[in-house]
Each structure stands twice: as structure tokens, then as C-alpha cells.
Coordinates of N, CA, C and O in Angstrom, one line a residue:
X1 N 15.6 -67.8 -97.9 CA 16.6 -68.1 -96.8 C 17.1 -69.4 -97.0 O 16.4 -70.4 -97.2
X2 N 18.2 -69.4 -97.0 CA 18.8 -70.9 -96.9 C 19.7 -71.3 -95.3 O 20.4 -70.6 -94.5
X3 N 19.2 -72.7 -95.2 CA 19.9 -73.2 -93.9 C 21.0 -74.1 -94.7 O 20.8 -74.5 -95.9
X4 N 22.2 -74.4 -94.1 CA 22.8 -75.3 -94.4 C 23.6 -76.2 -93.0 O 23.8 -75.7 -91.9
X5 N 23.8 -77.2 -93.3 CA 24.2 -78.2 -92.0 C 25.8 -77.9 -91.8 O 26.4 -77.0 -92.4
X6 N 26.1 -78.6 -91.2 CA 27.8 -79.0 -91.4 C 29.0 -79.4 -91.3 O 30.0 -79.3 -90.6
X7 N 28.1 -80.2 -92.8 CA 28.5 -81.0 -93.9 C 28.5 -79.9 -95.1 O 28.8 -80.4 -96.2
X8 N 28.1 -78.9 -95.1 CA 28.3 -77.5 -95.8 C 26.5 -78.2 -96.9 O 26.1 -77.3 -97.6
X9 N 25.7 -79.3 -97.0 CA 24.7 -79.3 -97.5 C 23.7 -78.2 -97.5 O 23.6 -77.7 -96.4
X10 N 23.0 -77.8 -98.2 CA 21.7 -76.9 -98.1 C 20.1 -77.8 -97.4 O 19.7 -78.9 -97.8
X11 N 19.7 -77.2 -96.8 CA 17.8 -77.8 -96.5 C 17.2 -76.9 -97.8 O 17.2 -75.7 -98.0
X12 N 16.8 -78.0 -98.8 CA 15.5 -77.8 -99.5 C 14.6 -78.4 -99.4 O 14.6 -79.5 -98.9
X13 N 13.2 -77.7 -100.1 CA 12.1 -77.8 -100.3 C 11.2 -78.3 -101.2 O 11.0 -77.6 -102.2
X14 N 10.6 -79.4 -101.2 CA 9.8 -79.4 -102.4 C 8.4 -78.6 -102.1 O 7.9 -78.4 -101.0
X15 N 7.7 -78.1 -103.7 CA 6.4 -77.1 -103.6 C 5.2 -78.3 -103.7 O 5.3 -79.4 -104.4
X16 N 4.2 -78.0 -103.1 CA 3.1 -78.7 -103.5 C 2.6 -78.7 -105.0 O 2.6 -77.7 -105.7
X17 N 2.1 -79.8 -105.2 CA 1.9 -79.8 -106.8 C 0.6 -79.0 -106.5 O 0.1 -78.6 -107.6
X18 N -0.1 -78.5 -105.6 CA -1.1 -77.3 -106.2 C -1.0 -76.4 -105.9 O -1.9 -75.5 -106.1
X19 N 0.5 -76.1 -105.3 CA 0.9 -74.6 -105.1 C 0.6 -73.5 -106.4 O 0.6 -73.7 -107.6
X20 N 0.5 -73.1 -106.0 CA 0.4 -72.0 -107.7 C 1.9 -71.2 -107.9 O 2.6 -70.7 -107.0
X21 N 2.0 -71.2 -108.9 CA 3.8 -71.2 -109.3 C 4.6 -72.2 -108.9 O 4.5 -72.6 -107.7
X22 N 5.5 -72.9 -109.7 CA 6.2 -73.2 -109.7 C 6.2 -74.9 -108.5 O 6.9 -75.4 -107.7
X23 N 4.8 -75.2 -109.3 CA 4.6 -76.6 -108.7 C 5.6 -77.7 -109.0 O 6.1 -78.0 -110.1
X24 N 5.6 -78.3 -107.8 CA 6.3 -79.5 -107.6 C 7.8 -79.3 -107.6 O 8.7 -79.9 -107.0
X25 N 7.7 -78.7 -108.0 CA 9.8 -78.0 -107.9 C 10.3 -77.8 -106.4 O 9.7 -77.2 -105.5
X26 N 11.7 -78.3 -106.3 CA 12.5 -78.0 -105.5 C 13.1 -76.8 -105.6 O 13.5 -76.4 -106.7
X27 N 13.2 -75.8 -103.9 CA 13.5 -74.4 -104.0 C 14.9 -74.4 -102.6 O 15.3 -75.2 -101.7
X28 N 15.3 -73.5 -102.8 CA 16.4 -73.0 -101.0 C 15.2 -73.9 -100.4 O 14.3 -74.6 -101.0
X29 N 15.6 -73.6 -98.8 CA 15.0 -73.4 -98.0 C 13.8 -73.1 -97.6 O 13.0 -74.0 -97.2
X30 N 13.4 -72.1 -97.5 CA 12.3 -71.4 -97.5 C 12.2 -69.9 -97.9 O 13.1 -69.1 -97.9
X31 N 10.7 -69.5 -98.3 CA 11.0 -67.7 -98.9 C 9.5 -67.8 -98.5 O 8.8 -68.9 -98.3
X32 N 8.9 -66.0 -98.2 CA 7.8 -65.6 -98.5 C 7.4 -64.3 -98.5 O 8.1 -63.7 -99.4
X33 N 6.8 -63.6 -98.0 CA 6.4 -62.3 -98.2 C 6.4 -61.9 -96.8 O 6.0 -62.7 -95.9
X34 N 7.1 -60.3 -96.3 CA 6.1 -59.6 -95.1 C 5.2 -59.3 -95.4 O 4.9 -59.1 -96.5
X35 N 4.6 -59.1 -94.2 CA 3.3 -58.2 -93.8 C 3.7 -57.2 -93.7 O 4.9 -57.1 -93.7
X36 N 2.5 -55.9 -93.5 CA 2.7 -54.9 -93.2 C 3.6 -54.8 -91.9 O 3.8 -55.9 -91.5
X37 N 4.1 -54.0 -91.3 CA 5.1 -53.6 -90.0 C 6.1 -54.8 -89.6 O 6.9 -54.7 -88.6
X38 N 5.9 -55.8 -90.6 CA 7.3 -56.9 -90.3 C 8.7 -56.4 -90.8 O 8.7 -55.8 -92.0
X39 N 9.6 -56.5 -90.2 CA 11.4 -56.5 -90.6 C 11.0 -57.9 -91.6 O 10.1 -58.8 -91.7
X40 N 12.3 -57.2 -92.1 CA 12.7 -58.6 -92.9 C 13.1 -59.9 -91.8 O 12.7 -61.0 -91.9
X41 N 14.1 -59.4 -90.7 CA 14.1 -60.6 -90.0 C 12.8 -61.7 -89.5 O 12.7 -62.9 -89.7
X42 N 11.7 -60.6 -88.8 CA 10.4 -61.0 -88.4 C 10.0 -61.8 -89.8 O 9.9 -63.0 -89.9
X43 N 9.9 -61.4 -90.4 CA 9.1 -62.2 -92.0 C 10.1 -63.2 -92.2 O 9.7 -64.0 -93.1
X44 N 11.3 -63.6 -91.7 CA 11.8 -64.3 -92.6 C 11.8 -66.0 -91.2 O 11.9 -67.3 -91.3
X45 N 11.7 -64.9 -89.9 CA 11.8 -66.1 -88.6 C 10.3 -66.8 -89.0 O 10.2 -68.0 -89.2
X46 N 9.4 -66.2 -89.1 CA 8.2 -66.3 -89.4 C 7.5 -67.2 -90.4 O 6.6 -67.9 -90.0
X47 N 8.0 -67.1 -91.6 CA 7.9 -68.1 -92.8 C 9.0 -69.4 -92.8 O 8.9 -70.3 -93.6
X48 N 10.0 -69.4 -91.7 CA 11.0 -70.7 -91.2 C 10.5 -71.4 -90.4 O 10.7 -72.6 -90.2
X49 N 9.6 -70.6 -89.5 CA 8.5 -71.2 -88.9 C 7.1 -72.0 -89.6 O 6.9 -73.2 -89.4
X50 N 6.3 -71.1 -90.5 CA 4.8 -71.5 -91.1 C 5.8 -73.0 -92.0 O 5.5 -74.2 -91.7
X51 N 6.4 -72.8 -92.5 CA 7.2 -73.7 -93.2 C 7.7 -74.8 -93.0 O 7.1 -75.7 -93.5
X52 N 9.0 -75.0 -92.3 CA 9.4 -75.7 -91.5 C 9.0 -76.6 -90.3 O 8.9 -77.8 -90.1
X53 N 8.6 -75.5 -89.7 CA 8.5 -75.6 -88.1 C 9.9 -75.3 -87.2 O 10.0 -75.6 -86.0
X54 N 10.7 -74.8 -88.0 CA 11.9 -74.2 -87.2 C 12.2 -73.2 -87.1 O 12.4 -72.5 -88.1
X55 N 12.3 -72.6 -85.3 CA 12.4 -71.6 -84.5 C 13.4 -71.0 -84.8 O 14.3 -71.9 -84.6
X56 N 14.1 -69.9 -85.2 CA 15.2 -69.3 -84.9 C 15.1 -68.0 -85.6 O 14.8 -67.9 -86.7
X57 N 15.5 -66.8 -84.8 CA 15.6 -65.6 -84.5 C 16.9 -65.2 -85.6 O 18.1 -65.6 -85.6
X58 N 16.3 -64.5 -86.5 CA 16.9 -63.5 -87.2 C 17.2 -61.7 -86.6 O 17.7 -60.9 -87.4
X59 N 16.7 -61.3 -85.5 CA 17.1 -60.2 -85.1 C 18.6 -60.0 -85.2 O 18.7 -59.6 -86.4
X60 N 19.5 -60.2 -84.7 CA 21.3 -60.1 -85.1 C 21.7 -60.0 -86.3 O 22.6 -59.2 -86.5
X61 N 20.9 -61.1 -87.4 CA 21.5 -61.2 -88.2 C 21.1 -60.4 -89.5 O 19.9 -60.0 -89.6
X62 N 21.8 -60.1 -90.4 CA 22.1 -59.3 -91.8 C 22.1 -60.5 -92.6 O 22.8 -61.6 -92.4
X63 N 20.9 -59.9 -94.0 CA 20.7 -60.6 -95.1 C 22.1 -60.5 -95.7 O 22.9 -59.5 -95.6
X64 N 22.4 -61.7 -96.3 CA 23.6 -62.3 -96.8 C 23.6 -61.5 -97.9 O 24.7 -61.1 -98.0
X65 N 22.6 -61.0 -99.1 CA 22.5 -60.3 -100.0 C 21.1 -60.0 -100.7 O 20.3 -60.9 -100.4
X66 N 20.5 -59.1 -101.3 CA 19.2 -58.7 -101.9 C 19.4 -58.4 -103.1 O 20.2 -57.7 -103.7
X67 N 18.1 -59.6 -103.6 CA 18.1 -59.3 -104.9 C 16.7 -58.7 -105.2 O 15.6 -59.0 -104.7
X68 N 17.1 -57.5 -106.4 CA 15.4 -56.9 -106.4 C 15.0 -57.3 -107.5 O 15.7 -57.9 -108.3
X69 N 13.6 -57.0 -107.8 CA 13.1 -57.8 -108.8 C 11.9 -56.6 -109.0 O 12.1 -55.6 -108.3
X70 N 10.7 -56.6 -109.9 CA 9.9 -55.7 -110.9 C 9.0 -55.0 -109.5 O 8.5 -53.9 -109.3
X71 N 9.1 -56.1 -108.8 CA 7.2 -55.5 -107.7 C 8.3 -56.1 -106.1 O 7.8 -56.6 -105.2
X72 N 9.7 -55.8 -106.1 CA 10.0 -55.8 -104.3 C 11.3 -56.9 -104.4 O 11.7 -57.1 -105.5
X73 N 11.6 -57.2 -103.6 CA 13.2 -57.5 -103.3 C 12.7 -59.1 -102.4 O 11.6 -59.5 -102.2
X74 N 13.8 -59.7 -102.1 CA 14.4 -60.8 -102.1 C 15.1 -60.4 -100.7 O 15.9 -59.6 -101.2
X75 N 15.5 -60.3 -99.1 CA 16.6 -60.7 -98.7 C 16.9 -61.5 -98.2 O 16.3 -62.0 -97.2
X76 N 18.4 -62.1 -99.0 CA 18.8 -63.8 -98.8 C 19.5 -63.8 -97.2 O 20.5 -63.1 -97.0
X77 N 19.1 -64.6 -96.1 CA 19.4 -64.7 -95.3 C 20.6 -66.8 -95.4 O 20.3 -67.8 -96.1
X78 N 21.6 -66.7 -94.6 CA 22.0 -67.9 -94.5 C 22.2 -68.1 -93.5 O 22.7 -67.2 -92.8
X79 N 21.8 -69.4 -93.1 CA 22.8 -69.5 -91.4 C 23.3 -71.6 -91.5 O 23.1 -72.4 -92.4
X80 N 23.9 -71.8 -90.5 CA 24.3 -73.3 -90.4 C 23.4 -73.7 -89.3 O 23.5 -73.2 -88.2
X81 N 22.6 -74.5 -89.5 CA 21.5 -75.0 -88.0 C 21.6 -76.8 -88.7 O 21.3 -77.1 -89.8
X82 N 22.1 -77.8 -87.7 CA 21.9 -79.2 -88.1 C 20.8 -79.5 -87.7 O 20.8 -80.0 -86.6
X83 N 19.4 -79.5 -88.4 CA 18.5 -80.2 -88.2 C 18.2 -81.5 -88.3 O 18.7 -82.0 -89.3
X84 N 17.5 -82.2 -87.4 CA 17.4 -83.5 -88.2 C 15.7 -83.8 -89.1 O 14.5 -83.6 -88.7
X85 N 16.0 -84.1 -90.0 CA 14.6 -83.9 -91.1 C 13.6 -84.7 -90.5 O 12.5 -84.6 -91.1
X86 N 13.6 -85.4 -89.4 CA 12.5 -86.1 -88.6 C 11.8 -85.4 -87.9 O 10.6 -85.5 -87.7
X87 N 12.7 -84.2 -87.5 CA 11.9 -83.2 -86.4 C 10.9 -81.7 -87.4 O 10.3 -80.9 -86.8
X88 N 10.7 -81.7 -89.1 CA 10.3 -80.8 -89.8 C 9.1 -80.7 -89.4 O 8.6 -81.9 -89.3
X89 N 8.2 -79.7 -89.1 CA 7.0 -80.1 -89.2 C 6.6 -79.1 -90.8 O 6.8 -77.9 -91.0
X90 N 6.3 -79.7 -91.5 CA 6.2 -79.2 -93.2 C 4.7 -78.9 -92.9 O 3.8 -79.6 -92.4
X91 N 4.6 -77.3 -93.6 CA 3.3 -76.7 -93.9 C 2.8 -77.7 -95.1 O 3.3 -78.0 -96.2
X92 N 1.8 -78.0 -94.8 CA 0.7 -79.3 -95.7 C 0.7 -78.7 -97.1 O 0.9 -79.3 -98.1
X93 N 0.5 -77.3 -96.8 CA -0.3 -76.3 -98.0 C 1.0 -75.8 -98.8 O 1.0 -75.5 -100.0
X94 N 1.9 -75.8 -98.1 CA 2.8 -75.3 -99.3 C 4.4 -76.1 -99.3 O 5.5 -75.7 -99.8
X95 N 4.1 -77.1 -98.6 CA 5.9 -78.0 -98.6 C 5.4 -79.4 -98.6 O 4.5 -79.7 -97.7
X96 N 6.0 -80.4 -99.7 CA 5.8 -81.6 -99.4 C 6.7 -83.1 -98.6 O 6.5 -84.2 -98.0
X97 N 8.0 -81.8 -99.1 CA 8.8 -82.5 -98.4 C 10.4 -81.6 -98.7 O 10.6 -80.6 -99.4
X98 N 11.4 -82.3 -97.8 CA 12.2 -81.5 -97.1 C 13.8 -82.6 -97.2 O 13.7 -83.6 -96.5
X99 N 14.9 -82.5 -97.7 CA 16.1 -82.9 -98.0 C 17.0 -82.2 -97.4 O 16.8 -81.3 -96.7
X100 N 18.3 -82.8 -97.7 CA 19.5 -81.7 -97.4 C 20.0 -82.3 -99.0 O 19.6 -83.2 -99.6
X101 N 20.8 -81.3 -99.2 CA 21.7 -81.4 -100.9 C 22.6 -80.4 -101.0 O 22.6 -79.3 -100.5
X102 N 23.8 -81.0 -102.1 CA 24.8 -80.3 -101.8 C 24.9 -79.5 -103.3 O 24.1 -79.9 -104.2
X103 N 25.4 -78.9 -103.5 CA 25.5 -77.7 -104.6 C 25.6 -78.1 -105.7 O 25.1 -77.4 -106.6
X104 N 26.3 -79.5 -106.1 CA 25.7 -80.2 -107.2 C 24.5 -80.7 -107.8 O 24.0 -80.7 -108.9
X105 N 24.2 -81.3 -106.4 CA 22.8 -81.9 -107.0 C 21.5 -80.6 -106.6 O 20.4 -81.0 -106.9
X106 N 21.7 -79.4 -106.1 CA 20.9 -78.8 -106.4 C 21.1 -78.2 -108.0 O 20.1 -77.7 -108.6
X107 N 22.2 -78.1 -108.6 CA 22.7 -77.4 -110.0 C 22.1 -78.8 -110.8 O 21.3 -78.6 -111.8
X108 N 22.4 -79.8 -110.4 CA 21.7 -81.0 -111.5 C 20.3 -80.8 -111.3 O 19.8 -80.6 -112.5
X109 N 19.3 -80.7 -110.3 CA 17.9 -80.7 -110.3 C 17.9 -79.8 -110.8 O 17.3 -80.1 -111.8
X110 N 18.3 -78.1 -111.1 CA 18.0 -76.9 -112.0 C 18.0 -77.7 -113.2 O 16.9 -78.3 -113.3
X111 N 19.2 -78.1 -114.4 CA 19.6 -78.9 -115.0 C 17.9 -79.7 -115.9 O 17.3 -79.5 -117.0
X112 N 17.8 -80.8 -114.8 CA 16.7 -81.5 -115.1 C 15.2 -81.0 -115.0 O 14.2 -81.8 -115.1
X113 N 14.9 -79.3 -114.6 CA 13.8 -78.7 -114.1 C 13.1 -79.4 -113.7 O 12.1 -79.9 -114.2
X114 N 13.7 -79.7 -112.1 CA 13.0 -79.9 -111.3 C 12.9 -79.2 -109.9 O 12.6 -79.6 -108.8
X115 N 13.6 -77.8 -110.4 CA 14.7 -77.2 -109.0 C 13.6 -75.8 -109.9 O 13.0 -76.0 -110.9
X116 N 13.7 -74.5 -109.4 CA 13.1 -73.5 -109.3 C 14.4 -72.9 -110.1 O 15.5 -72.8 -109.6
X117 N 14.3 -72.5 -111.3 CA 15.7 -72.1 -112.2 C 16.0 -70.9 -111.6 O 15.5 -69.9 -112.1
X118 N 16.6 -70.8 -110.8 CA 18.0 -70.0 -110.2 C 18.8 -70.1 -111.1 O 19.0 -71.0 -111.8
X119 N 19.9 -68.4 -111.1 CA 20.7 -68.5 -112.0 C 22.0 -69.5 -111.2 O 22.2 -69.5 -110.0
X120 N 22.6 -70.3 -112.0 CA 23.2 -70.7 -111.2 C 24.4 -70.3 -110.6 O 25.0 -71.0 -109.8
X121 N 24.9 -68.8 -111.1 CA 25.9 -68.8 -110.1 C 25.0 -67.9 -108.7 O 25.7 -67.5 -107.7
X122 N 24.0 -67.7 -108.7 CA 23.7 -67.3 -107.4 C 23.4 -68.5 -105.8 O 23.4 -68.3 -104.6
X123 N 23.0 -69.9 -106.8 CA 23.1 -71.2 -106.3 C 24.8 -71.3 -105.6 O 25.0 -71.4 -104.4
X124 N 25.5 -71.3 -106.2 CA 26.9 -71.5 -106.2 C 27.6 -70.2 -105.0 O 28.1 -70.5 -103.9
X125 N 27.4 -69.0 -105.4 CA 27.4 -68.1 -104.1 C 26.8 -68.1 -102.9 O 27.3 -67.5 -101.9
X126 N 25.6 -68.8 -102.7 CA 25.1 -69.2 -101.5 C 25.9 -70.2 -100.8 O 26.2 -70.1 -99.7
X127 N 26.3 -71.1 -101.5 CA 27.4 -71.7 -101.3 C 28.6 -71.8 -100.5 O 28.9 -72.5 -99.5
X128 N 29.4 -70.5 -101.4 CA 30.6 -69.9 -101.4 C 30.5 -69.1 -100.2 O 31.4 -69.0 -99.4
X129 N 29.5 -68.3 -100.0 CA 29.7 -67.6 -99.1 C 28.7 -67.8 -97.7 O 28.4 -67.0 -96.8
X130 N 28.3 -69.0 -97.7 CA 27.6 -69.1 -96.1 C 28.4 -68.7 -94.8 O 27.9 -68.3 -93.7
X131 N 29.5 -68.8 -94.9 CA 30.1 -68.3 -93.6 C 30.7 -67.0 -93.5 O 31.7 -66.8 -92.8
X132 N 30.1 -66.1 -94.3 CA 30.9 -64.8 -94.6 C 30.2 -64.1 -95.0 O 29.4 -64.4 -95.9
X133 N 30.4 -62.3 -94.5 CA 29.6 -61.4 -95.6 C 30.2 -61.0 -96.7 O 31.4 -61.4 -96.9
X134 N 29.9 -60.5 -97.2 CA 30.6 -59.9 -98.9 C 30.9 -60.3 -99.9 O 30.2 -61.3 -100.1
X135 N 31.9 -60.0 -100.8 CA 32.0 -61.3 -102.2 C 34.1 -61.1 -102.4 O 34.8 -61.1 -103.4
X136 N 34.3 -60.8 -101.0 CA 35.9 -61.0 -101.5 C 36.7 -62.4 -100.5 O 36.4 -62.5 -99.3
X137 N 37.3 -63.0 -100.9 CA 37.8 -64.1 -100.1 C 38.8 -63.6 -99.4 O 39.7 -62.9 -100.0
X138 N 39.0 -63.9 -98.1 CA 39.7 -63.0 -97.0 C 40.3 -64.3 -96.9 O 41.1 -64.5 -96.0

């Protein structure tokens, strides 16, 4: 899920260096897994919560897009929320810390692997299309 402010920046994430996968790297916002009988919304308010510590209700809203992968799917939710990064309360165990950045310098941290190698035009479509569903420009 990605939040973005607006100033059109993204909230990312740094991983704990003893996360397993993909330590120390900056990612979106936040991702994780449902449980059994969770929506994708519930799993995704839920992990913006364990994560963040920010409250907000995905019932209304439709994943921005899904991507599938070998063992289950991805759905990318976006929304605009101005947080201020004083108020995060960051899960100890799996976030060390918490920025806003803008589409460059998340493409430069891929770049210098220090960002979670996203392809980058799907970095760039999160982008492009936070205020909109679909992929045609209206």
C-alpha cells in the first residue's frame, strides 16, 4: 500500500536489518499478508496499523491494481493522508524508520540498492496514477 501526502511525495519504509528478506532496504509504505477470513481491505487497514500506527479504513476503497506472483497476489492500495512523521508509531520488529520521498529519489535508492528493486515503471505508475483508477489519462 502506498500513502502519499500533498506534495504528491510517497511514506516509505525502512526494513529492520534483521528482518528476514530484504534487510535494511527501503520499501512503499507498507505490505503484509491476510489471515484467514480477512478482505484485502481488513489486511491491508490492519498491517497500516501493526506498522505505522495509522488508522484508516479501507472498506470503500478498490485496490489501485494486483499484482500476482508464484504463491498469491499483491493488492496495491493508494490513498493521500498528510501525516506528520512525529506522530508514526513504527513496529520495532519490522520498521526502523519512516520518510516521505518523491519518485526520484525513490528510483535513485532502487538505483543504489538500497530500495526493494521494484520494477521501475511500476514505482513510476504508483505515481502517475494515485488519484485515479485505471491506466488511461482522462
Amino acid at each position: 500500500m502506498s500513502i502519499f501526502n500533498s506534495k504528491g511525495e510517497m511514506l516509505i519504509q525502512q526494513r529492520q536489518p534483521f528482518k528476514q528478506g530484504w534487510s535494511n532496504l527501503w520499501d512503499i509504505t507498507c505490505g503484509g499478508s491476510a489471515v484467514a477470513g480477512d478482505t484485502s481491505q481488513q489486511a491491508t487497514s490492519r498491517e497500516l496499523f501493526e506498522e505505522l500506527g495509522v488508522n484508516y479504513n479501507f472498506e470503500k476503497i478498490r485496490p489501485q491494481f494486483t499484482i500476482n506472483f508464484e504463491r498469491g497476489f499483491y493488492d496495491i492500495y493508494s490513498i493521500e493522508y498528510d501525516s506528520d512523521l512525529n506522530e508514526l508509531k513504527l513496529q520495532t520488529e519490522e520498521v526502523q524508520a519512516a520518510k516521505w520521498a518523491s519518485k526520484e529519489k525513490i528510483l535513485e535508492l532502487i538505483e543504489l540498492k538500497k530500495f526493494i528493486p521494484y520494477y521501475e515503471s511500476i514505482i513510476a505508475f504508483l505515481f502517475e496514477a494515485r488519484h485515479h483508477y485505471g491506466s488511461i489519462r482522462l
